[in-house]
Amino acid sequence: MRVSEIHAPSSLAEVLEQRRRLPEAAFYAGGTELLREQAGRFLRLPPEIISLGAVPELRQVALTERFVEIGAAVTLAEILELRENAVPELLAVALRGVATPAIRNLATLGGNLATRSRFMDSWPALACLDALAEFRDASGSHWVNVNRIADAEGLPAPPAGALLSRVRIPLERWDAIAIRKVGLRDYPAAETAVFALAARAEKGILSEFRLAFAGERSLRLREVEARILGRRLPLNAKERRSFSGDYREAASSLPPGLKQQFGTLVDGALDLLSR
Amino acid sequence: MTIHFILNGEDVSMNATSADRLVDLLRERFGLHGAQADCRRGTCGKCLVLMDGRLAPSCLLPAFKARGREIVTYEGFAQTDEYADIAAGFAEAGVECCGFCDKGKILAAAAVVERSSRPTKEEILAEMAEVPCRCTDPETLVRGVQAAAERREGRRYRRASQ
Ligand SMILES: Cc1cc2nc3c(=O)[nH]c(=O)nc-3n(C[C@H](O)[C@H](O)[C@H](O)COP(=O)(O)OP(=O)(O)OC[C@H]3O[C@@H](n4cnc5c(N)ncnc54)[C@H](O)[C@@H]3O)c2cc1C
């Protein structure tokens, strides 16, 4: 049985001080990911744990007209209970799809976004919304676009060792949104992923189009999005074929089951714009 | 480490290590066997407890997460008026759960009626997904939880008007 040292700071300053003293310590938020694969009698936690549950700064939610800022230790259930329109529907739908209510009572947004082994369900929605995540370390506070939490190969890359303190999510009007979770069996397995789409039109012209897909890897094609933007709706058959081809080509590195499902979802999204 | 918390309404403390799960301590130290450590992965719904009024899988709670919190197990909940509402609501609707899932379903129902005085079918089924056992017909379960919510509201109303 391995026994770990648990540190339970009660302020953000204390968390950062403990992180400075214990660079190898693991942050513990809801623990649902850290404990997910541990079916043994005794838990095996990293030797040093910094528990984030009692840090008020990480539990705050601030709402302005233009964005909502959610502390990293706010649970998914608490986010879903915020008043109507406090959270973009795209994110709410994605969070409702995470696990079960009791898990969502423990699981935090920070833990969902900071997991390194794969992308969890909030990433595609937050990437589409162009949310910003604030990371803190000894050098100070850094705001990172959630899209940059993926490296060049599309693998999760939250800044090593840094504390994710809050997430700022723009509140914008969207005309079409979609979240689809695929490959649910044995979640999260290699062939499970989440597809997110957000689009907006002004006077019949597509003014925003964002599409993100993530499981073990993430996929967001900014170049294709840029080419779709500014098109008059509905898209014609040629445009539709061309964009579908671009996305399908980019998906060639996905596992076979996911590749096919991604292609179908992209076609569904393009169909929507072609009607 | 020593952990102080409130268990079924009483201040308690326990010695535990970071390797201990709350479910095991509830059973071994406090003799509360209502929560069972079955899957130990947070999926079977047999270890559910209420933590600060919210449903939580006690197999995914290391002991240190209980510090300063209020934990209610099935045994503690069974002593409350809220339990009586649910038991009566379930009986009225004809809900019969098997011995594997009954405690989890009652605690899940408690979490629903705590949040909403008139829970919708969707709210109820979403919370009940916590306990994946299929022994009970979902429609009957929905009626049982709605009947429990009505009883609870009625009881509160009577108390307020006394
Ligand atoms: C039965 C079950 C089903 C699940 N189903 C889903 C699902 O459908 N979809 C899904 O997305 N997830 C699922 N999960 C995984 C998990 O519940 C979620 O991803 C959850 O949001 C993780 O949050 P947490 O607070 O529990 O993270 P933790 O387990 O506490 O931490 C996860 C990781 O993030 C790090 N971390 C936590 N907080 C911070 C922070 N503030 N700054 C820096 N690093 C931090 C930790 O060190 C750890 O590496 C499931 C888990 C279980 C047990």
CSV table of C-alpha atoms and ligand atoms in Angstrom, one decimal:
chain,number,residue,atom,x,y,z
A,1,MET,CA,0.0,0.0,0.0
A,2,ARG,CA,1.4,3.4,-1.0
A,3,VAL,CA,0.7,6.3,1.2
A,4,SER,CA,0.8,9.8,-0.2
A,5,GLU,CA,1.3,13.2,1.5
A,6,ILE,CA,-1.8,15.3,1.1
A,7,HIS,CA,-1.5,19.1,1.1
A,8,ALA,CA,-4.8,21.0,1.4
A,9,PRO,CA,-4.1,24.7,0.7
A,10,SER,CA,-6.8,27.2,1.5
A,11,SER,CA,-5.9,30.0,-0.9
A,12,LEU,CA,-4.5,30.4,-4.3
A,13,ALA,CA,-1.3,31.9,-2.9
A,14,GLU,CA,-0.8,28.8,-0.8
A,15,VAL,CA,-1.4,26.5,-3.8
A,16,LEU,CA,1.3,28.4,-5.8
A,17,GLU,CA,3.7,28.3,-2.8
A,18,GLN,CA,3.2,24.6,-2.4
A,19,ARG,CA,3.6,24.0,-6.2
A,20,ARG,CA,7.0,25.9,-5.9
A,21,ARG,CA,8.2,23.8,-3.0
A,22,LEU,CA,6.8,20.5,-4.5
A,23,PRO,CA,7.3,20.6,-8.3
A,24,GLU,CA,6.5,16.9,-8.7
A,25,ALA,CA,3.2,17.1,-6.7
A,26,ALA,CA,0.0,16.2,-8.5
A,27,PHE,CA,-3.0,18.5,-8.4
A,28,TYR,CA,-6.1,16.7,-7.1
A,29,ALA,CA,-9.5,18.3,-8.0
A,30,GLY,CA,-12.5,15.9,-8.2
A,31,GLY,CA,-10.2,12.9,-8.5
A,32,THR,CA,-12.6,11.2,-10.9
A,33,GLU,CA,-10.0,10.9,-13.6
A,34,LEU,CA,-7.1,10.2,-11.3
A,35,LEU,CA,-9.0,7.3,-9.7
A,36,ARG,CA,-10.9,6.2,-12.8
A,37,GLU,CA,-8.8,3.1,-13.5
A,38,GLN,CA,-8.1,2.1,-9.9
A,39,ALA,CA,-10.3,-0.9,-9.1
A,40,GLY,CA,-8.0,-2.3,-6.4
A,41,ARG,CA,-8.7,-2.3,-2.7
A,42,PHE,CA,-6.3,0.6,-2.0
A,43,LEU,CA,-5.9,3.7,-3.9
A,44,ARG,CA,-2.5,4.5,-5.5
A,45,LEU,CA,-2.1,8.2,-5.6
A,46,PRO,CA,1.1,10.1,-6.6
A,47,PRO,CA,3.4,10.5,-3.6
A,48,GLU,CA,2.6,14.2,-3.1
A,49,ILE,CA,-0.9,15.6,-3.7
A,50,ILE,CA,-2.1,19.2,-3.7
A,51,SER,CA,-5.8,19.0,-3.1
A,52,LEU,CA,-7.7,22.0,-4.7
A,53,GLY,CA,-11.1,21.5,-3.2
A,54,ALA,CA,-10.8,24.2,-0.5
A,55,VAL,CA,-9.4,27.0,-2.5
A,56,PRO,CA,-12.1,29.7,-2.8
A,57,GLU,CA,-10.5,31.5,-5.7
A,58,LEU,CA,-10.8,28.3,-7.8
A,59,ARG,CA,-14.5,27.9,-6.9
A,60,GLN,CA,-15.7,31.3,-8.2
A,61,VAL,CA,-17.9,32.1,-11.2
A,62,ALA,CA,-18.0,35.6,-12.6
A,63,LEU,CA,-20.5,36.6,-15.2
A,64,THR,CA,-20.3,39.7,-17.4
A,65,GLU,CA,-22.2,40.6,-20.6
A,66,ARG,CA,-19.4,39.3,-22.8
A,67,PHE,CA,-18.1,36.3,-21.0
A,68,VAL,CA,-18.4,33.9,-18.1
A,69,GLU,CA,-15.3,33.0,-16.1
A,70,ILE,CA,-15.4,29.7,-14.3
A,71,GLY,CA,-12.9,28.7,-11.6
A,72,ALA,CA,-11.1,25.5,-12.3
A,73,ALA,CA,-12.4,23.7,-9.2
A,74,VAL,CA,-16.1,24.4,-10.0
A,75,THR,CA,-17.8,21.1,-10.6
A,76,LEU,CA,-19.6,20.1,-13.8
A,77,ALA,CA,-22.8,19.8,-11.9
A,78,GLU,CA,-22.4,23.3,-10.5
A,79,ILE,CA,-21.8,24.7,-14.0
A,80,LEU,CA,-25.0,23.0,-15.2
A,81,GLU,CA,-26.9,24.6,-12.4
A,82,LEU,CA,-25.9,28.1,-13.2
A,83,ARG,CA,-28.8,30.3,-14.3
A,84,GLU,CA,-30.1,30.0,-17.9
A,85,ASN,CA,-27.7,31.6,-20.5
A,86,ALA,CA,-24.9,31.9,-18.0
A,87,VAL,CA,-23.1,29.2,-19.9
A,88,PRO,CA,-23.1,28.7,-23.7
A,89,GLU,CA,-25.5,25.9,-24.6
A,90,LEU,CA,-22.7,24.2,-26.6
A,91,LEU,CA,-20.7,23.7,-23.4
A,92,ALA,CA,-23.8,22.8,-21.3
A,93,VAL,CA,-24.7,20.0,-23.8
A,94,ALA,CA,-21.1,18.7,-23.7
A,95,LEU,CA,-21.0,18.6,-19.9
A,96,ARG,CA,-24.4,16.9,-19.7
A,97,GLY,CA,-22.8,14.1,-21.7
A,98,VAL,CA,-20.0,13.5,-19.1
A,99,ALA,CA,-20.4,10.4,-17.1
A,100,THR,CA,-23.4,10.4,-14.6
A,101,PRO,CA,-24.8,13.0,-12.2
A,102,ALA,CA,-22.8,11.6,-9.2
A,103,ILE,CA,-19.6,11.8,-11.1
A,104,ARG,CA,-20.4,15.3,-12.3
A,105,ASN,CA,-21.0,16.3,-8.7
A,106,LEU,CA,-17.2,15.6,-8.1
A,107,ALA,CA,-15.6,16.2,-11.5
A,108,THR,CA,-14.3,19.7,-12.2
A,109,LEU,CA,-13.9,21.8,-15.3
A,110,GLY,CA,-10.2,22.2,-14.5
A,111,GLY,CA,-9.7,18.4,-14.2
A,112,ASN,CA,-11.6,17.9,-17.5
A,113,LEU,CA,-9.4,20.3,-19.4
A,114,ALA,CA,-6.1,19.6,-17.7
A,115,THR,CA,-6.1,15.8,-18.2
A,116,ARG,CA,-3.1,14.9,-20.2
A,117,SER,CA,-3.8,11.3,-21.3
A,118,ARG,CA,-6.5,12.3,-23.8
A,119,PHE,CA,-9.0,15.0,-24.5
A,120,MET,CA,-12.0,15.0,-22.3
A,121,ASP,CA,-15.5,16.1,-23.3
A,122,SER,CA,-15.2,19.8,-22.6
A,123,TRP,CA,-12.4,20.5,-25.0
A,124,PRO,CA,-14.2,20.4,-28.4
A,125,ALA,CA,-16.9,22.8,-27.1
A,126,LEU,CA,-14.4,25.1,-25.4
A,127,ALA,CA,-12.2,25.1,-28.5
A,128,CYS,CA,-15.2,26.0,-30.7
A,129,LEU,CA,-16.1,28.8,-28.3
A,130,ASP,CA,-12.5,30.1,-28.4
A,131,ALA,CA,-12.4,30.0,-24.6
A,132,LEU,CA,-9.2,31.1,-22.8
A,133,ALA,CA,-7.7,29.2,-19.9
A,134,GLU,CA,-5.6,30.9,-17.3
A,135,PHE,CA,-2.6,28.9,-16.1
A,136,ARG,CA,-0.5,30.0,-13.2
A,137,ASP,CA,3.1,29.0,-12.3
A,138,ALA,CA,6.1,30.6,-10.6
A,139,SER,CA,6.4,33.1,-13.5
A,140,GLY,CA,2.9,34.4,-13.1
A,141,SER,CA,-0.4,34.1,-14.9
A,142,HIS,CA,-0.7,33.1,-18.6
A,143,TRP,CA,-3.9,33.1,-20.6
A,144,VAL,CA,-3.9,30.4,-23.3
A,145,ASN,CA,-6.5,29.8,-26.0
A,146,VAL,CA,-8.0,26.4,-25.3
A,147,ASN,CA,-7.1,25.4,-28.9
A,148,ARG,CA,-3.4,25.8,-27.9
A,149,ILE,CA,-3.8,23.1,-25.2
A,150,ALA,CA,-3.3,20.8,-28.2
A,151,ASP,CA,0.2,20.4,-29.7
A,152,ALA,CA,1.2,20.3,-33.4
A,153,GLU,CA,0.3,16.6,-33.5
A,154,GLY,CA,-3.1,17.2,-32.0
A,155,LEU,CA,-2.2,15.6,-28.6
A,156,PRO,CA,-3.2,17.2,-25.3
A,157,ALA,CA,-0.5,19.6,-24.1
A,158,PRO,CA,-1.6,21.6,-21.0
A,159,PRO,CA,1.4,23.6,-19.8
A,160,ALA,CA,3.5,21.2,-17.6
A,161,GLY,CA,3.3,21.7,-13.9
A,162,ALA,CA,1.1,24.8,-14.1
A,163,LEU,CA,-2.1,25.3,-12.2
A,164,LEU,CA,-5.2,25.8,-14.4
A,165,SER,CA,-7.0,28.5,-12.4
A,166,ARG,CA,-10.0,29.6,-14.4
A,167,VAL,CA,-11.6,29.4,-17.9
A,168,ARG,CA,-13.0,32.5,-19.7
A,169,ILE,CA,-15.7,31.6,-22.1
A,170,PRO,CA,-17.1,34.3,-24.5
A,171,LEU,CA,-20.9,34.6,-24.6
A,172,GLU,CA,-21.9,35.0,-28.2
A,173,ARG,CA,-25.0,34.3,-30.2
A,174,TRP,CA,-24.9,31.1,-32.3
A,175,ASP,CA,-27.4,30.1,-35.0
A,176,ALA,CA,-26.4,26.4,-35.1
A,177,ILE,CA,-24.7,24.3,-32.5
A,178,ALA,CA,-24.1,20.6,-32.3
A,179,ILE,CA,-22.4,18.2,-29.9
A,180,ARG,CA,-22.1,14.5,-30.8
A,181,LYS,CA,-20.3,11.9,-28.6
A,182,VAL,CA,-19.3,8.9,-30.5
A,183,GLY,CA,-18.1,5.4,-29.5
A,184,LEU,CA,-19.5,5.4,-26.0
A,185,ARG,CA,-18.6,1.8,-25.1
A,186,ASP,CA,-16.0,1.6,-22.3
A,187,TYR,CA,-15.6,5.4,-22.2
A,188,PRO,CA,-13.0,6.7,-22.7
A,189,ALA,CA,-11.4,4.3,-25.1
A,190,ALA,CA,-9.3,4.9,-28.2
A,191,GLU,CA,-12.5,5.1,-30.3
A,192,THR,CA,-14.4,7.5,-28.3
A,193,ALA,CA,-14.5,11.2,-29.2
A,194,VAL,CA,-16.6,14.3,-29.1
A,195,PHE,CA,-17.6,16.4,-32.1
A,196,ALA,CA,-18.6,20.1,-31.7
A,197,LEU,CA,-19.9,22.6,-34.1
A,198,ALA,CA,-20.9,26.3,-33.8
A,199,ALA,CA,-22.0,28.4,-36.7
A,200,ARG,CA,-23.5,31.9,-37.2
A,201,ALA,CA,-24.8,33.7,-40.3
A,202,GLU,CA,-25.4,37.4,-40.9
A,203,LYS,CA,-27.8,38.3,-43.8
A,204,GLY,CA,-27.4,34.9,-45.4
A,205,ILE,CA,-23.6,34.9,-45.3
A,206,LEU,CA,-21.7,32.5,-43.0
A,207,SER,CA,-19.9,34.7,-40.5
A,208,GLU,CA,-18.6,32.1,-38.1
A,209,PHE,CA,-18.0,28.4,-38.6
A,210,ARG,CA,-16.1,26.4,-36.0
A,211,LEU,CA,-15.7,22.6,-35.9
A,212,ALA,CA,-13.7,20.7,-33.4
A,213,PHE,CA,-13.3,17.0,-32.8
A,214,ALA,CA,-11.3,15.3,-30.1
A,215,GLY,CA,-10.7,12.0,-28.5
A,216,GLU,CA,-7.1,10.8,-28.1
A,217,ARG,CA,-6.2,13.5,-30.6
A,218,SER,CA,-7.8,16.7,-31.6
A,219,LEU,CA,-8.8,18.0,-35.0
A,220,ARG,CA,-9.6,21.6,-35.8
A,221,LEU,CA,-8.9,22.8,-39.3
A,222,ARG,CA,-8.7,26.6,-39.1
A,223,GLU,CA,-7.7,26.9,-42.8
A,224,VAL,CA,-10.8,25.0,-43.9
A,225,GLU,CA,-12.9,27.1,-41.6
A,226,ALA,CA,-11.4,30.3,-43.1
A,227,ARG,CA,-12.3,29.1,-46.6
A,228,ILE,CA,-15.9,28.3,-45.6
A,229,LEU,CA,-16.4,31.7,-43.9
A,230,GLY,CA,-18.0,34.4,-46.0
A,231,ARG,CA,-19.8,31.9,-48.2
A,232,ARG,CA,-23.4,32.6,-49.1
A,233,LEU,CA,-25.8,30.1,-47.6
A,234,PRO,CA,-26.9,27.6,-48.7
A,235,LEU,CA,-23.6,26.1,-49.8
A,236,ASN,CA,-23.7,24.7,-53.3
A,237,ALA,CA,-23.0,21.0,-54.1
A,238,LYS,CA,-19.5,21.8,-55.3
A,239,GLU,CA,-18.5,23.7,-52.1
A,240,ARG,CA,-20.0,21.0,-50.0
A,241,ARG,CA,-18.0,18.3,-51.7
A,242,SER,CA,-14.8,20.3,-51.5
A,243,PHE,CA,-15.0,21.0,-47.8
A,244,SER,CA,-16.1,17.5,-47.0
A,245,GLY,CA,-13.0,16.2,-48.9
A,246,ASP,CA,-10.8,18.6,-46.9
A,247,TYR,CA,-12.1,17.3,-43.6
A,248,ARG,CA,-12.0,13.7,-44.6
A,249,GLU,CA,-8.4,14.0,-45.8
A,250,ALA,CA,-7.4,15.6,-42.4
A,251,ALA,CA,-9.2,12.7,-40.6
A,252,SER,CA,-7.0,10.0,-42.3
A,253,SER,CA,-4.9,9.7,-39.1
A,254,LEU,CA,-7.9,8.9,-36.9
A,255,PRO,CA,-8.6,5.3,-35.9
A,256,PRO,CA,-10.8,3.6,-38.6
A,257,GLY,CA,-14.1,3.6,-36.6
A,258,LEU,CA,-13.7,7.3,-35.7
A,259,LYS,CA,-12.6,8.3,-39.2
A,260,GLN,CA,-15.9,7.1,-40.6
A,261,GLN,CA,-18.0,8.6,-37.9
A,262,PHE,CA,-16.2,11.9,-38.2
A,263,GLY,CA,-16.8,11.9,-42.0
A,264,THR,CA,-20.5,11.3,-41.4
A,265,LEU,CA,-20.7,14.1,-38.8
A,266,VAL,CA,-18.9,16.6,-41.1
A,267,ASP,CA,-21.3,15.8,-43.9
A,268,GLY,CA,-24.2,16.3,-41.6
A,269,ALA,CA,-22.9,19.7,-40.6
A,270,LEU,CA,-22.3,20.7,-44.3
A,271,ASP,CA,-25.8,19.4,-45.1
A,272,LEU,CA,-27.1,21.8,-42.6
A,273,LEU,CA,-25.4,24.7,-44.3
A,274,SER,CA,-26.6,23.5,-47.7
A,275,ARG,CA,-30.3,23.6,-46.9
B,1,MET,CA,-4.1,11.5,9.2
B,2,THR,CA,-7.2,12.2,11.3
B,3,ILE,CA,-10.3,13.3,9.5
B,4,HIS,CA,-13.2,15.0,11.1
B,5,PHE,CA,-16.6,15.1,9.4
B,6,ILE,CA,-20.3,14.8,10.0
B,7,LEU,CA,-21.7,11.3,9.5
B,8,ASN,CA,-25.4,10.8,9.5
B,9,GLY,CA,-25.8,13.9,11.7
B,10,GLU,CA,-23.0,13.2,14.2
B,11,ASP,CA,-19.6,14.7,14.5
B,12,VAL,CA,-17.1,11.9,13.9
B,13,SER,CA,-13.4,11.4,13.3
B,14,MET,CA,-11.3,8.6,11.8
B,15,ASN,CA,-7.7,7.8,11.1
B,16,ALA,CA,-7.1,7.1,7.5
B,17,THR,CA,-4.4,7.1,4.9
B,18,SER,CA,-4.5,8.5,1.4
B,19,ALA,CA,-5.0,4.9,0.1
B,20,ASP,CA,-8.3,4.5,1.9
B,21,ARG,CA,-11.6,4.9,0.1
B,22,LEU,CA,-14.6,6.3,2.0
B,23,VAL,CA,-16.7,3.3,1.1
B,24,ASP,CA,-14.4,0.9,2.9
B,25,LEU,CA,-14.1,3.1,6.0
B,26,LEU,CA,-17.9,3.5,6.3
B,27,ARG,CA,-18.2,-0.3,6.2
B,28,GLU,CA,-15.2,-1.3,8.3
B,29,ARG,CA,-14.9,1.5,10.9
B,30,PHE,CA,-18.6,2.6,11.2
B,31,GLY,CA,-20.3,-0.7,10.4
B,32,LEU,CA,-22.4,1.0,7.7
B,33,HIS,CA,-22.9,-1.7,5.1
B,34,GLY,CA,-25.5,0.1,3.0
B,35,ALA,CA,-22.8,1.3,0.7
B,36,GLN,CA,-21.1,-1.6,-1.1
B,37,ALA,CA,-17.7,-1.5,-2.8
B,38,ASP,CA,-18.6,-3.4,-5.9
B,39,CYS,CA,-17.1,-2.0,-9.1
B,40,ARG,CA,-14.8,0.5,-7.4
B,41,ARG,CA,-14.9,2.5,-10.5
B,42,GLY,CA,-17.9,4.8,-9.9
B,43,THR,CA,-20.2,3.0,-12.3
B,44,CYS,CA,-22.4,0.5,-10.5
B,45,GLY,CA,-24.2,2.9,-8.1
B,46,LYS,CA,-23.9,0.6,-5.1
B,47,CYS,CA,-21.7,2.8,-3.0
B,48,LEU,CA,-23.7,6.0,-3.3
B,49,VAL,CA,-23.8,8.4,-0.4
B,50,LEU,CA,-25.0,12.0,-0.1
B,51,MET,CA,-22.1,14.4,0.4
B,52,ASP,CA,-23.3,17.9,1.4
B,53,GLY,CA,-26.7,16.8,0.0
B,54,ARG,CA,-25.3,15.7,-3.4
B,55,LEU,CA,-25.0,12.2,-4.7
B,56,ALA,CA,-21.5,10.9,-4.7
B,57,PRO,CA,-19.9,7.5,-5.4
B,58,SER,CA,-18.0,6.8,-2.1
B,59,CYS,CA,-15.7,4.4,-3.9
B,60,LEU,CA,-14.2,7.4,-5.8
B,61,LEU,CA,-13.8,9.4,-2.6
B,62,PRO,CA,-10.5,9.1,-0.8
B,63,ALA,CA,-11.0,9.5,2.9
B,64,PHE,CA,-9.4,13.0,2.9
B,65,LYS,CA,-12.2,14.3,0.6
B,66,ALA,CA,-14.6,13.7,3.5
B,67,ARG,CA,-12.8,16.3,5.7
B,68,GLY,CA,-15.3,18.9,7.0
B,69,ARG,CA,-18.1,17.5,4.9
B,70,GLU,CA,-21.5,16.2,5.8
B,71,ILE,CA,-21.9,12.5,4.7
B,72,VAL,CA,-25.3,10.8,4.8
B,73,THR,CA,-25.4,7.0,4.1
B,74,TYR,CA,-28.5,5.0,3.3
B,75,GLU,CA,-28.7,4.0,7.0
B,76,GLY,CA,-28.7,7.7,8.1
B,77,PHE,CA,-31.1,8.7,5.3
B,78,ALA,CA,-33.5,5.9,6.3
B,79,GLN,CA,-34.1,7.7,9.6
B,80,THR,CA,-35.4,10.8,8.0
B,81,ASP,CA,-38.8,12.2,7.0
B,82,GLU,CA,-37.5,12.5,3.4
B,83,TYR,CA,-36.9,8.8,3.4
B,84,ALA,CA,-40.5,8.2,4.5
B,85,ASP,CA,-41.7,10.3,1.6
B,86,ILE,CA,-39.7,8.3,-0.9
B,87,ALA,CA,-40.7,5.0,0.5
B,88,ALA,CA,-44.3,6.0,0.4
B,89,GLY,CA,-44.0,7.5,-3.1
B,90,PHE,CA,-42.4,4.3,-4.3
B,91,ALA,CA,-45.0,2.1,-2.7
B,92,GLU,CA,-47.9,4.3,-4.1
B,93,ALA,CA,-46.5,3.9,-7.7
B,94,GLY,CA,-45.6,0.2,-7.2
B,95,VAL,CA,-41.9,0.6,-7.5
B,96,GLU,CA,-40.1,-2.6,-6.5
B,97,CYS,CA,-36.3,-2.5,-6.6
B,98,CYS,CA,-34.1,-5.5,-6.2
B,99,GLY,CA,-31.7,-5.9,-3.3
B,100,PHE,CA,-28.8,-4.8,-5.4
B,101,CYS,CA,-30.0,-1.3,-6.4
B,102,ASP,CA,-32.7,-0.3,-3.9
B,103,LYS,CA,-30.5,1.8,-1.7
B,104,GLY,CA,-28.8,3.6,-4.6
B,105,LYS,CA,-32.2,4.3,-6.2
B,106,ILE,CA,-33.6,5.7,-3.0
B,107,LEU,CA,-30.6,8.0,-2.5
B,108,ALA,CA,-30.8,9.0,-6.2
B,109,ALA,CA,-34.5,9.8,-5.7
B,110,ALA,CA,-33.5,11.8,-2.6
B,111,ALA,CA,-31.1,13.9,-4.7
B,112,VAL,CA,-33.8,14.6,-7.3
B,113,VAL,CA,-36.5,15.7,-4.9
B,114,GLU,CA,-34.0,17.8,-2.9
B,115,ARG,CA,-33.3,19.8,-6.1
B,116,SER,CA,-36.7,20.0,-7.6
B,117,SER,CA,-40.1,20.0,-6.0
B,118,ARG,CA,-41.7,19.0,-9.3
B,119,PRO,CA,-39.1,16.9,-11.1
B,120,THR,CA,-39.7,16.1,-14.7
B,121,LYS,CA,-39.4,12.7,-16.3
B,122,GLU,CA,-36.1,13.8,-17.9
B,123,GLU,CA,-34.6,15.0,-14.6
B,124,ILE,CA,-35.6,11.8,-12.9
B,125,LEU,CA,-34.2,9.5,-15.6
B,126,ALA,CA,-31.0,11.4,-15.8
B,127,GLU,CA,-30.4,11.0,-12.0
B,128,MET,CA,-31.5,7.4,-12.0
B,129,ALA,CA,-28.9,6.6,-14.7
B,130,GLU,CA,-26.6,6.6,-11.7
B,131,VAL,CA,-27.9,3.2,-10.8
B,132,PRO,CA,-27.8,1.2,-14.0
B,133,CYS,CA,-29.7,-1.9,-12.6
B,134,ARG,CA,-32.7,-2.5,-14.9
B,135,CYS,CA,-34.9,-4.3,-12.4
B,136,THR,CA,-37.5,-1.4,-12.3
B,137,ASP,CA,-39.5,-0.2,-15.2
B,138,PRO,CA,-38.4,3.4,-15.8
B,139,GLU,CA,-42.0,4.8,-16.1
B,140,THR,CA,-42.9,3.3,-12.8
B,141,LEU,CA,-39.8,4.7,-11.2
B,142,VAL,CA,-40.6,8.2,-12.6
B,143,ARG,CA,-44.1,8.0,-11.1
B,144,GLY,CA,-42.6,6.8,-7.8
B,145,VAL,CA,-40.2,9.8,-7.6
B,146,GLN,CA,-42.9,12.2,-8.6
B,147,ALA,CA,-45.2,10.8,-5.9
B,148,ALA,CA,-42.4,11.2,-3.4
B,149,ALA,CA,-41.8,14.8,-4.4
B,150,GLU,CA,-45.5,15.5,-4.0
B,151,ARG,CA,-45.5,14.0,-0.5
B,152,ARG,CA,-42.5,15.9,0.5
B,153,GLU,CA,-44.0,19.2,-0.7
B,154,GLY,CA,-47.3,18.3,1.1
B,155,ARG,CA,-45.4,17.6,4.3
B,156,ARG,CA,-43.4,20.8,4.1
B,157,TYR,CA,-46.6,22.8,3.4
B,158,ARG,CA,-48.3,21.3,6.5
B,159,ARG,CA,-45.3,22.0,8.6
B,160,ALA,CA,-45.1,25.6,7.4
B,161,SER,CA,-48.8,26.2,8.1
B,162,GLN,CA,-48.7,24.7,11.6
C,1,LIG,C1,-17.2,6.3,-14.4
C,1,LIG,C2,-16.5,7.5,-15.1
C,1,LIG,C3,-17.0,8.0,-16.3
C,1,LIG,C4,-16.4,9.1,-16.9
C,1,LIG,N1,-16.9,9.5,-18.1
C,1,LIG,C5,-16.4,10.6,-18.6
C,1,LIG,C6,-17.0,11.2,-19.8
C,1,LIG,O1,-18.0,10.7,-20.3
C,1,LIG,N2,-16.5,12.3,-20.3
C,1,LIG,C7,-15.3,12.9,-19.7
C,1,LIG,O2,-14.9,14.0,-20.3
C,1,LIG,N3,-14.8,12.4,-18.7
C,1,LIG,C8,-15.3,11.3,-18.1
C,1,LIG,N4,-14.7,10.8,-17.0
C,1,LIG,C9,-13.4,11.4,-16.5
C,1,LIG,C10,-13.6,12.5,-15.4
C,1,LIG,O3,-14.7,12.3,-14.6
C,1,LIG,C11,-13.7,13.9,-16.0
C,1,LIG,O4,-12.8,14.1,-17.1
C,1,LIG,C12,-13.5,15.0,-15.0
C,1,LIG,O5,-14.0,16.2,-15.5
C,1,LIG,C13,-12.1,15.1,-14.4
C,1,LIG,O6,-12.2,16.2,-13.5
C,1,LIG,P1,-11.6,15.9,-12.0
C,1,LIG,O7,-11.9,17.2,-11.3
C,1,LIG,O8,-12.2,14.7,-11.4
C,1,LIG,O9,-10.1,15.7,-12.3
C,1,LIG,P2,-9.0,15.0,-11.4
C,1,LIG,O10,-9.1,13.5,-11.5
C,1,LIG,O11,-8.8,15.6,-10.1
C,1,LIG,O12,-7.7,15.4,-12.3
C,1,LIG,C14,-7.5,15.0,-13.6
C,1,LIG,C15,-6.1,15.5,-14.1
C,1,LIG,O13,-6.1,16.9,-14.2
C,1,LIG,C16,-5.1,17.5,-13.3
C,1,LIG,N5,-5.7,18.7,-12.7
C,1,LIG,C17,-6.9,18.7,-12.0
C,1,LIG,N6,-7.2,20.0,-11.7
C,1,LIG,C18,-6.2,20.8,-12.2
C,1,LIG,C19,-5.9,22.2,-12.2
C,1,LIG,N7,-6.8,23.1,-11.7
C,1,LIG,N8,-4.7,22.6,-12.8
C,1,LIG,C20,-3.9,21.7,-13.3
C,1,LIG,N9,-4.1,20.4,-13.4
C,1,LIG,C21,-5.2,19.9,-12.8
C,1,LIG,C22,-4.8,16.4,-12.3
C,1,LIG,O14,-3.5,16.5,-11.7
C,1,LIG,C23,-5.0,15.1,-13.1
C,1,LIG,O15,-3.9,14.9,-13.9
C,1,LIG,C24,-15.3,9.7,-16.3
C,1,LIG,C25,-14.8,9.2,-15.1
C,1,LIG,C26,-15.4,8.1,-14.5
C,1,LIG,C27,-14.9,7.7,-13.2
